[in-house]
XYZ file of C-alpha atoms in Angstrom:
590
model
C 21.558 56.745 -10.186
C 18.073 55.398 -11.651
C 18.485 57.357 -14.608
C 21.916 56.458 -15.012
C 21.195 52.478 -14.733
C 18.345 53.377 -17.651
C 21.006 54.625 -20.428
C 23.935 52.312 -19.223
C 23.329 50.025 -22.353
C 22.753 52.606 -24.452
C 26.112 54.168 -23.542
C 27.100 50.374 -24.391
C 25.877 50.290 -28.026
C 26.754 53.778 -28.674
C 30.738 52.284 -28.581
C 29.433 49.528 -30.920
C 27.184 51.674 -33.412
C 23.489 52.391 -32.269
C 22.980 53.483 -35.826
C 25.335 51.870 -38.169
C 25.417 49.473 -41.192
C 23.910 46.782 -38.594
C 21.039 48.539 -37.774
C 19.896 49.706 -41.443
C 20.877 46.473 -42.930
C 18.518 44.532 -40.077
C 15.767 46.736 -40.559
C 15.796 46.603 -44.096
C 16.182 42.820 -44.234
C 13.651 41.923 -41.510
C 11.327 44.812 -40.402
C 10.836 45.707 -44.026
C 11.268 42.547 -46.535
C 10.201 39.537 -44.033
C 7.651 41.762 -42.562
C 5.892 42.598 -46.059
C 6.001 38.865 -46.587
C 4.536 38.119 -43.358
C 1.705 40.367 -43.862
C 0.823 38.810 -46.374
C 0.909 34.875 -45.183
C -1.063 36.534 -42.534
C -3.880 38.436 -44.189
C -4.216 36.065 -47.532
C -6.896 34.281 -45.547
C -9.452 37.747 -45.482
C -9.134 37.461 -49.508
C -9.288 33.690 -49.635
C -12.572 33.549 -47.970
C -14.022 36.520 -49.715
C -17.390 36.078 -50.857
C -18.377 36.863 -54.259
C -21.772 37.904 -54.834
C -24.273 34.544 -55.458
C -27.804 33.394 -55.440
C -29.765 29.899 -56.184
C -29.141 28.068 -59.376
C -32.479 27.356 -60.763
C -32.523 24.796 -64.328
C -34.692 25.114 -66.839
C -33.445 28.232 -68.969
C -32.582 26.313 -71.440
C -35.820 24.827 -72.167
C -37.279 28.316 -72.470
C -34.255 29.874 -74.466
C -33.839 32.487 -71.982
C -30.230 34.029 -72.373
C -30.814 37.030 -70.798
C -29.279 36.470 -66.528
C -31.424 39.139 -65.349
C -34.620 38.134 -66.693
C -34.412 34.609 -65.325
C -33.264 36.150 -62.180
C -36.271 38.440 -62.129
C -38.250 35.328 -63.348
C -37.303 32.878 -60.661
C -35.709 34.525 -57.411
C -37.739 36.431 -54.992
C -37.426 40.031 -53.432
C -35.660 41.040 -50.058
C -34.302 43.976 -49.051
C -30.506 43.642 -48.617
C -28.145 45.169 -46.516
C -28.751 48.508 -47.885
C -32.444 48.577 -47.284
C -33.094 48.036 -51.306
C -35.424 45.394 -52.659
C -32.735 42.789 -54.637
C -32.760 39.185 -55.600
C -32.505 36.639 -52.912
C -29.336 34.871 -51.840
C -30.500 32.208 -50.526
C -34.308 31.020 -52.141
C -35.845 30.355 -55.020
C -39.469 30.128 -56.615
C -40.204 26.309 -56.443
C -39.855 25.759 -60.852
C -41.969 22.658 -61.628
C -42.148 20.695 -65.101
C -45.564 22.521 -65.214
C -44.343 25.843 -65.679
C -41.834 24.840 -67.891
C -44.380 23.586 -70.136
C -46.180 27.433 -70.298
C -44.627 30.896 -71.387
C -42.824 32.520 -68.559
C -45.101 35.582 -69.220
C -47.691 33.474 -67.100
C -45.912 31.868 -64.447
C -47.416 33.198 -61.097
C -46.161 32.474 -57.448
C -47.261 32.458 -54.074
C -45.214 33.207 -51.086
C -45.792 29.260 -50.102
C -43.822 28.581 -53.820
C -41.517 30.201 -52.229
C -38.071 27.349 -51.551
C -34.665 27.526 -50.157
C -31.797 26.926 -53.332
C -32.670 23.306 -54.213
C -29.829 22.502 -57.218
C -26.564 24.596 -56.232
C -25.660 28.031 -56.493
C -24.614 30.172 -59.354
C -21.319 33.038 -58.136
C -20.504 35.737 -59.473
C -17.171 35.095 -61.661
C -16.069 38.629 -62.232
C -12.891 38.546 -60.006
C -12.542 34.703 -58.607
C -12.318 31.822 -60.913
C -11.871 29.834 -57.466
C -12.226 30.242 -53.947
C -13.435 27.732 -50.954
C -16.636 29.276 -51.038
C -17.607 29.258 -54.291
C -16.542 25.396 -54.472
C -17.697 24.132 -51.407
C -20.954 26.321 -51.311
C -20.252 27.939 -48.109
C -23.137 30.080 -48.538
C -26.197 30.327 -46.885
C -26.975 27.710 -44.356
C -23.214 27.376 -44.342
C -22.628 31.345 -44.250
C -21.228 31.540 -40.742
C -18.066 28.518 -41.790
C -16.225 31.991 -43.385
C -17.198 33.671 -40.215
C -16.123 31.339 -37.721
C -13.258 30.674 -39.383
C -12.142 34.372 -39.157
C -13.392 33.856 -35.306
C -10.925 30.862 -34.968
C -8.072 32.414 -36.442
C -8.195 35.042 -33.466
C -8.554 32.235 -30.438
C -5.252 30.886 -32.528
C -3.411 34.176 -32.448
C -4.650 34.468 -29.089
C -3.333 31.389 -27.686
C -0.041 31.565 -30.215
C 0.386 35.364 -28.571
C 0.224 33.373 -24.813
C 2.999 30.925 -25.849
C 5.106 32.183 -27.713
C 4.938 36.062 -26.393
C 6.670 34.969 -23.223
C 8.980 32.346 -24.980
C 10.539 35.969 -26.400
C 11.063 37.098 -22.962
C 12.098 33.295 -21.883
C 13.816 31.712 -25.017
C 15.340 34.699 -26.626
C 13.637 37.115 -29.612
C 15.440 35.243 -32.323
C 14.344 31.285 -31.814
C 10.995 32.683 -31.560
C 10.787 34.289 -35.244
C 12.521 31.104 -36.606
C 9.580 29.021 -35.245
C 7.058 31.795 -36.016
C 7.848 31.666 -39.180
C 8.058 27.652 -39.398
C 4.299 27.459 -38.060
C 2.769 30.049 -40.248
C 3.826 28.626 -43.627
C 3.096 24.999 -42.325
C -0.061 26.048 -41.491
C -1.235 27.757 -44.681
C 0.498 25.256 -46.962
C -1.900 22.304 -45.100
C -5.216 24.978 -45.392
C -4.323 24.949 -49.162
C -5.040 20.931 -49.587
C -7.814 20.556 -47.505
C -10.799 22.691 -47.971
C -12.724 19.864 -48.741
C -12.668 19.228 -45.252
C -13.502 22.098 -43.147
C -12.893 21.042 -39.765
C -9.421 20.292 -41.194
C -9.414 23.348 -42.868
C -10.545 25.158 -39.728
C -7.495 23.904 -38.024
C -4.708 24.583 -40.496
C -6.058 28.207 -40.505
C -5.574 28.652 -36.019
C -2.023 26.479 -37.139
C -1.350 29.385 -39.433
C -2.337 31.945 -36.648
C -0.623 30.970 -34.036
C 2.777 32.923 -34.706
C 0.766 35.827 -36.189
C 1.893 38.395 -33.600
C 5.489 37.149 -32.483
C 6.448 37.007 -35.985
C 5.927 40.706 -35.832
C 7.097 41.492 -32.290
C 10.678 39.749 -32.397
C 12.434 41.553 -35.007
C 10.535 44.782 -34.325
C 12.286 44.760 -30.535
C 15.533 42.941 -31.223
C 15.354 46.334 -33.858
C 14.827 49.042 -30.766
C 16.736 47.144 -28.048
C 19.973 47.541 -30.574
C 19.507 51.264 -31.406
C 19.382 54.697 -30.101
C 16.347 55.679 -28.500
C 15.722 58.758 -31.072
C 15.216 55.921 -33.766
C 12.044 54.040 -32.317
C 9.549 55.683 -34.215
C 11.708 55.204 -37.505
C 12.118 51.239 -36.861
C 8.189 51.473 -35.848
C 7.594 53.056 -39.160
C 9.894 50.934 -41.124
C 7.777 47.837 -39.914
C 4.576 49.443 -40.871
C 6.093 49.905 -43.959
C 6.830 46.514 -44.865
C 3.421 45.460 -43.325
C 1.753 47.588 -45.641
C 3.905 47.234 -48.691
C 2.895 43.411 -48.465
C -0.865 43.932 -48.061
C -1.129 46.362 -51.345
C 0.894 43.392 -52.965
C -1.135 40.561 -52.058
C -4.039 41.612 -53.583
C -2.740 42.521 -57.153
C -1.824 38.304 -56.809
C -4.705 37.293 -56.157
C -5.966 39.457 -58.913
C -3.772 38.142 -61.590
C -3.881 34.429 -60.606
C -7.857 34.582 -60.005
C -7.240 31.230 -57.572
C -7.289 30.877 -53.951
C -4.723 28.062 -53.977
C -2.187 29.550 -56.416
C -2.190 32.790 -54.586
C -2.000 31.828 -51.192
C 0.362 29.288 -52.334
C 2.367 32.579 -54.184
C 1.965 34.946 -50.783
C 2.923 32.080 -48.278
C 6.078 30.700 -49.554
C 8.249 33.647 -49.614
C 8.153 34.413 -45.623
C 9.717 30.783 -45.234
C 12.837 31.704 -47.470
C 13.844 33.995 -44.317
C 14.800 30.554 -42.847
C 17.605 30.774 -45.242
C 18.698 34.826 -44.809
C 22.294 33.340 -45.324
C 25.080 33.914 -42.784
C 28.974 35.152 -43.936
C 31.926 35.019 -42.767
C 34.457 38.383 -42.022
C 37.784 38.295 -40.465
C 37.389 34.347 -40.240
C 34.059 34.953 -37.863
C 30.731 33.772 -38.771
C 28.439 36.223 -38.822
C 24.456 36.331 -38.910
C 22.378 38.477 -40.123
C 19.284 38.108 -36.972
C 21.263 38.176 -34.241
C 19.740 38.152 -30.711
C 19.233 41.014 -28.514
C 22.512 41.697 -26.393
C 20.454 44.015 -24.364
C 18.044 41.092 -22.955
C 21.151 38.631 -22.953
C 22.505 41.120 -20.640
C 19.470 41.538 -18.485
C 18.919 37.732 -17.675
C 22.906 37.582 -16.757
C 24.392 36.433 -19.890
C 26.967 38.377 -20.554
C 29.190 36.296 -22.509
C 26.649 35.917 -25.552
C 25.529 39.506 -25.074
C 29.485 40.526 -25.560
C 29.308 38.280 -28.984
C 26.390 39.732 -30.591
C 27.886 43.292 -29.199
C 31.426 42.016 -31.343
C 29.004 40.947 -34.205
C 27.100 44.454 -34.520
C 30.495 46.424 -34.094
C 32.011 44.025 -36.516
C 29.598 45.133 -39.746
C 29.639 49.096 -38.224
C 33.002 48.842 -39.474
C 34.663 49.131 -35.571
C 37.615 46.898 -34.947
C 38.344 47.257 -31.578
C 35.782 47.283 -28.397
C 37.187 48.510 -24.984
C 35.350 46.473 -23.007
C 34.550 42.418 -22.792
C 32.590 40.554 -20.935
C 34.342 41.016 -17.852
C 33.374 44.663 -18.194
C 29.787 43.858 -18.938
C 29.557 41.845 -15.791
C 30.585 44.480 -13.507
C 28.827 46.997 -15.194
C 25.440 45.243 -14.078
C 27.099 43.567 -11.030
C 24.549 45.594 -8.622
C 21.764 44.560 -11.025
C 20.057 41.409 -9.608
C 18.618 39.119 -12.465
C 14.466 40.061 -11.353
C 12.402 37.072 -11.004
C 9.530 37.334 -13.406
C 6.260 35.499 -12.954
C 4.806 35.836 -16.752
C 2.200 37.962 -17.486
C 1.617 38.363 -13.666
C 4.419 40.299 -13.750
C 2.620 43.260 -15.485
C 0.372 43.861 -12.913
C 2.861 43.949 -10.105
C 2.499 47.436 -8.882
C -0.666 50.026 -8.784
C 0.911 52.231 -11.515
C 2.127 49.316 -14.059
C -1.082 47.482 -13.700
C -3.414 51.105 -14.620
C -0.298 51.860 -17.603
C -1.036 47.791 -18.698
C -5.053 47.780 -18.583
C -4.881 51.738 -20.433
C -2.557 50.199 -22.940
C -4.543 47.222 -23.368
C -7.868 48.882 -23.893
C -6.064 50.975 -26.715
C -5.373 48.088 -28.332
C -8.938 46.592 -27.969
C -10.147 49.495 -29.844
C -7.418 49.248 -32.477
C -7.902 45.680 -32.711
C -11.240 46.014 -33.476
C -11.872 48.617 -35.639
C -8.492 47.891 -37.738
C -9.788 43.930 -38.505
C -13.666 44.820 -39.088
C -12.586 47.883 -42.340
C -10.165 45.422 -43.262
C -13.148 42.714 -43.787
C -15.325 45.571 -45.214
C -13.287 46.758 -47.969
C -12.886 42.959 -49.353
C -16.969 43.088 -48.791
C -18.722 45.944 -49.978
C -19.453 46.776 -53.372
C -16.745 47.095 -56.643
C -13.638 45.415 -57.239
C -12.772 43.663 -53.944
C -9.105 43.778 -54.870
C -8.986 47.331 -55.142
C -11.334 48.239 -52.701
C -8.525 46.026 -50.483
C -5.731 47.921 -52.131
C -6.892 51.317 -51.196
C -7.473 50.629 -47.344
C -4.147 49.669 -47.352
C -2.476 51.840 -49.565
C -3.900 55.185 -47.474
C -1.563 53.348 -44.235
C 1.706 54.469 -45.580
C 0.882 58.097 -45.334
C -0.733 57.425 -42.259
C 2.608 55.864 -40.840
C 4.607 58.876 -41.712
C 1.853 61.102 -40.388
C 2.093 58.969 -36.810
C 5.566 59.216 -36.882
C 6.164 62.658 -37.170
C 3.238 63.296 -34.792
C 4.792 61.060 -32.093
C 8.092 62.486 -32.901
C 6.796 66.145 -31.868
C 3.421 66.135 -30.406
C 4.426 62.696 -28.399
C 2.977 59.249 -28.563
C -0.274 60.411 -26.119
C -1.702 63.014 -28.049
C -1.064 61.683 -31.283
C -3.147 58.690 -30.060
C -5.584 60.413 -28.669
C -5.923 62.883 -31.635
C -6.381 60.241 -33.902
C -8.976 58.241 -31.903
C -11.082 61.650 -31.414
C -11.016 62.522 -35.812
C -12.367 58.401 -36.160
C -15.286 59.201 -33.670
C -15.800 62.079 -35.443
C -15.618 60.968 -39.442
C -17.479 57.607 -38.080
C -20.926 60.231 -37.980
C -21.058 61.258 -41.312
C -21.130 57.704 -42.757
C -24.084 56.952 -40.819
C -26.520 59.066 -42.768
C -24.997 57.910 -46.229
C -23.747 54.390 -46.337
C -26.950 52.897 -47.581
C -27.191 55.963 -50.070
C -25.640 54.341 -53.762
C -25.597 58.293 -54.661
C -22.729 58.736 -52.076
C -20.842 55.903 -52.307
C -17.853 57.834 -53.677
C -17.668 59.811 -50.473
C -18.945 57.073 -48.486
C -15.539 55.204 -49.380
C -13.605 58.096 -49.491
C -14.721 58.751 -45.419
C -14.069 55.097 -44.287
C -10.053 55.169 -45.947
C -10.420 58.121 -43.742
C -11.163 56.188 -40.691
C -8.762 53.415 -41.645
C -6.244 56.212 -42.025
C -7.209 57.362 -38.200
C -6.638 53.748 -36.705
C -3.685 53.059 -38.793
C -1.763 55.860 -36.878
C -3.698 54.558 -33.518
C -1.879 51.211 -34.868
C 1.399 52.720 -34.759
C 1.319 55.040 -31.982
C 0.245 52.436 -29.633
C 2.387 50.111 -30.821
C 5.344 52.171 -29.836
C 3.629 53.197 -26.580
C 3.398 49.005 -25.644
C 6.752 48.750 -26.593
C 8.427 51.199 -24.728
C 6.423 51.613 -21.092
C 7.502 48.103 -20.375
C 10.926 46.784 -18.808
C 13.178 45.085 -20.811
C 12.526 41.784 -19.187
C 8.842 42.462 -19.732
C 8.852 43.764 -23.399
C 7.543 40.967 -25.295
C 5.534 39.948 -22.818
C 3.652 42.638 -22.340
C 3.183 43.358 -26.004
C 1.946 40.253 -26.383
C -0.067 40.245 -23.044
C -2.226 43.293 -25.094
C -2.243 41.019 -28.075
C -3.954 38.180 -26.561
C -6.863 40.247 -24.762
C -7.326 42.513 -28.114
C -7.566 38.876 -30.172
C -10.181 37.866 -27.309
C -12.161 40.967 -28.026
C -11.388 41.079 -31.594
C -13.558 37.833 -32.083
C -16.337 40.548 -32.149
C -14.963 41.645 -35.524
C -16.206 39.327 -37.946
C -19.776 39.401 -36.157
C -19.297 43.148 -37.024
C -18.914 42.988 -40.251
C -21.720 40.251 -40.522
C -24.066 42.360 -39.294
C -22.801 44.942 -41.898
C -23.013 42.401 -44.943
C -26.258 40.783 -43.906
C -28.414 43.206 -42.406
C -27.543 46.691 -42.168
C -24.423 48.472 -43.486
C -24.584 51.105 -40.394
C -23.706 48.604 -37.761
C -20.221 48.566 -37.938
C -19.729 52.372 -37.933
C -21.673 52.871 -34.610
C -19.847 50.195 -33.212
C -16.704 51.790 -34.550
C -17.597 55.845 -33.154
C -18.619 54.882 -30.280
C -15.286 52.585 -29.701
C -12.571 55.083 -31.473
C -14.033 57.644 -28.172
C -13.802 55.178 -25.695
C -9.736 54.500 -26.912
C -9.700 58.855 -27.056
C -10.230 58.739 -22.938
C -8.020 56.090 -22.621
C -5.049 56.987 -24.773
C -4.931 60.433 -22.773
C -4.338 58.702 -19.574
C -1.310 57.086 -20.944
C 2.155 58.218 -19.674
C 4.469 59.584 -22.540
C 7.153 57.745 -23.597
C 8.709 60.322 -26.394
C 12.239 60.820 -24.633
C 12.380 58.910 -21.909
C 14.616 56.250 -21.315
C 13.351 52.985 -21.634
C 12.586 51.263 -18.205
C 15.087 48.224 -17.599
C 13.973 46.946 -14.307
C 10.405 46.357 -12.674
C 11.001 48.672 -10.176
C 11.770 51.519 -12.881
C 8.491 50.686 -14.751
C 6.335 50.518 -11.645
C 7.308 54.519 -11.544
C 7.455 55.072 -15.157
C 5.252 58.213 -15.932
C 4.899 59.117 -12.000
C 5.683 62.819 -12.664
C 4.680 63.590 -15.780
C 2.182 66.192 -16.019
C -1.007 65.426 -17.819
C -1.778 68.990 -19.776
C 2.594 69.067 -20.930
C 3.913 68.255 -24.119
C 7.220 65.904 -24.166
C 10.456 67.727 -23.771
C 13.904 65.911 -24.530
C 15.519 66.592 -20.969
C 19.316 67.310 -20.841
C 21.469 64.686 -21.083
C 18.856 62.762 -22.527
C 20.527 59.088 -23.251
C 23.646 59.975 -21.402
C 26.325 57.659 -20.840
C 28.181 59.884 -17.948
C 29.358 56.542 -15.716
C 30.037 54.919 -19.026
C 33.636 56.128 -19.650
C 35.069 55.212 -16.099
C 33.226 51.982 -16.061
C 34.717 51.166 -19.432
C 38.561 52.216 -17.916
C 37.853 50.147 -15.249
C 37.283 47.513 -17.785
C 40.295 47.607 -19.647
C 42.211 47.172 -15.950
C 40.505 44.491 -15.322
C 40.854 42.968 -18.214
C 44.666 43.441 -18.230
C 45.181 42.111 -15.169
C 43.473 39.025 -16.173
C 45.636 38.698 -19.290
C 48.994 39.136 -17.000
C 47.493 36.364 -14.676
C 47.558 34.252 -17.607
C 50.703 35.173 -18.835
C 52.111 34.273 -15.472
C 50.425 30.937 -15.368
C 51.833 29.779 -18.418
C 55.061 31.074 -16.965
């Protein structure tokens, strides 16, 4: 009967279309073109504050006729080693330059380590990609270094705290209000960041503003998506997100490449997400019709069956069927022995010995992910070459990795393909130790860490499908976002990662990053499958989700796998009721 209660609304859609016109049109309109705009309102801010290469401005050069940069470099900037372990200019000091030397040939200037003086009249950047960025004209280098940092820090306590709010306002409020205002506060936020970094707690703010919404704009379409189609097409709508996601990051950087300026391009990457407000609506056989519906699935769960029986009319509608069998009236008896569960938030995921191990596994996987995604992605913008292309790469090498998660979910199941993944990062993480501060390898250097990022992209996905489908409908979003908010709180760590990579010494962040991708390896194997199994509706059915499973099995689609056996009588019984409503009516007006 359990089982039975699992596929009921999937027998339910499958007389609407599971995998019609509705479905391909959604997921091409919002899991692929609003999420590739999305991505990249979300991730302009890692290219904004890149920071180009700089070091003190000294005067004087033209006194002496010196054209030549390196020589007055060599002339006038001491030695440190850099985060390579080679001797190069200073960043941040200068040899104290007095009229007196000026007045004498360079050959026989001489300094002490006491002439030694932090950068005294500005800073001179490196103009080879950026004409403009709020680093390079607000000098937030140096003793200001850690504003880029922090910012990147305060951007994840915003998603953190946007995740809180706004992941249970899906579960609460509905999936669709909650993209509508995601969207809203991400483009007001990042339209106020472009007119005031001048002012950087101001700044500092706009950029959380612009954070908030950074996960539910993701999450809403991506479940109203799987709650709306057959089960067999979860790792396709996964896949078509990550497609859009990733389309939009190898875009945004070719912008800010051709426009050269931080407030043209985030100004070009941030207003097209807010033109979604507009998707237009039509009308067909004198109904309106939307194109983001909400989920009739959850409208069903919290007892509204009315609404969930017009969203069912609207998919049915564009699938081309005329006709439904069934009404409301039907919908409510179908889940008349289904109680409306009282859920308690985020509490809610730990109710239960077996939810609360499947939420903290889950959660830890996304820790790892979390971490290790965010702290290449800074990388690539930071290490040496084009930072555009070094950006374009990284993201580039995630469609392949998508397809590769996909079909290795699809067959091997969403466990071992985590796992799997986790275990060849650990692994490729080694090899860079020994040759990251090598310039002879940095070829192969590069070439391992799109490797890595390749490895945690599919971790990305896989998990990502894992959080959304161990969870009861009433807890989806919430529990997606519950592992959202604890892998922002631990993903504050990233940026300090990838300081200690830029500043000190390039090996940091690939220990950190082996010794986390095993951690995720143990964890992702104690993970129930989800690959054919019908996703949990109630508490009760998640609390037991995984119970028998064995741990050494691969996933096997069991017979009468998303049946719909009750379905047919239930929908008979229907149609009687329904008809003796009508003749009550008809005997009314009589």
């Amino acid at each position: 009967m359990a089982d039975a209660d699992d596929a009921l609304f999937d027998g339910i859609l499958e007389k609407v279309g599971n995998d019609g016109r509705f479905q391909r049109r959604f997921n091409y309109i919002f899991n692929v073109g609003a999420i590739m705009f999305a991505s990249m309102s979300y991730m302009s801010i890692i290219l904004v504050l890149n920071k180009p290469a700089h070091n003190c401005h000294v005067p004087g050069r033209e006194l002496l006729n010196i054209t030549d940069d390196e020589l007055w470099r060599n002339l006038t900037l001491p030695r440190e080693p850099d985060n390579k372990g080679i001797m190069s200019h200073s960043k941040c000091q200068m040899f104290n330059v007095t009229e007196d030397h000026l007045k004498i040939p360079y050959s026989e200037w001489s300094f002490r380590e006491s002439d030694i003086i932090d950068c005294a009249y500005g800073y001179e950047y490196d103009r080879t990609y950026y004409d403009k960025t709020p680093i390079t004209e607000h000098d937030w280098v140096c003793d200001k270094g850690f504003r880029e940092t922090n910012i990147f820090v305060y951007n994840r306590f915003g998603e953190l705290i946007g995740t809180f709010i706004f992941g249970q306002l899906g579960d609460t409020l509905g999936r669709r209000p909650v993209f509508y205002f995601s969207v809203v506060i991400i483009t007001v936020g990042r339209l106020i960041s472009m007119f005031t970094a001048s002012i950087y707690i101001v700044f500092s703010i706009a950029a959380v503003l612009g954070s908030l919404t950074a996960n539910s704009i993701f999450q809403a379409p991506l479940i109203i998506a799987m709650e709306v189609s057959k089960s067999e097409r979860r790792g396709y709508i996964s896949m078509m997100q990550c497609i859009g996601w990733t389309t939009g990051l190898c875009i945004m950087p070719m912008v800010f490449w051709a426009t050269r300026d931080w407030f043209w391009a985030l100004m070009l990457t941030t207003i097209p997400i807010f033109l979604f407000i507009f998707i237009p609506q039509y009308y067909r056989r004198r109904r309106k019709i939307w194109y983001l519906i909400e989920s009739p699935r959850w409208l069903a769960t919290r007892g509204h069956y009315k609404r969930s029986m017009e969203q069912l009319r609207k998919i049915a509608s564009v699938n081309g069927i005329r006709q439904l069998a069934f009404d409301e009236l039907t919908l409510e008896k179908l889940f008349a022995n289904r109680t409306v569960e009282k859920v308690y938030g985020m509490a809610s995921l730990f109710s239960g010995w077996r939810m609360a191990k499947n939420t903290i596994l889950c959660v830890s996987c996304w820790i790892v992910c979390c971490i290790t995604y965010f702290t290449l992605v800074l990388l690539a913008s930071r290490m040496d070459g084009n930072p555009f292309l070094n950006f374009l790469w990284q993201s580039a090498v995630e469609l392949p990795a998508y397809k590769i998660g996909q079909i290795m979910s699809d067959s091997l199941g969403r466990r071992f393909s985590n796992s799997i993944a986790f275990i060849f990062a650990t692994l490729l993480s080694i090899p860079v130790l020994f040759i990251v501060q090598n310039a002879e390898y940095e070829a192969m250097t590069t070439a391992l860490t799109i490797t890595i990022k390749l490895c945690v992209s599919i971790n990305f996905f896989a998990v990502n499908l894992q959080s959304i489908e161990i969870y009861p409908t009433c807890l989806r979003q919430t529990g997606l976002s519950f592992a959202a908010i604890v892998a922002n709180l631990f993903g504050i760590l990233g940026p300090y990662v990838v300081y200690l990579g830029t500043e000190y010494d390039l090996r940091y962040p690939f220990v950190i990053i082996g010794l986390l991708s095993a951690f995720g390896a143990v964890c992702a194997m104690f993970l129930p499958e989800t690959l054919h199994q019908a996703l949990p509706e109630s508490i009760e059915q998640a609390q037991k989700f995984g119970k028998d499973q064995g741990f050494w099995t691969l996933p096997k689609k069991p017979k009468g796998y998303g049946g719909t056996v009750e379905l047919g009588q239930e929908l008979e019984e229907g149609k009687r009721l329904k008809a003796a409503d009508n003749q009550d009516e008809d005997e009314a007006r009589g």
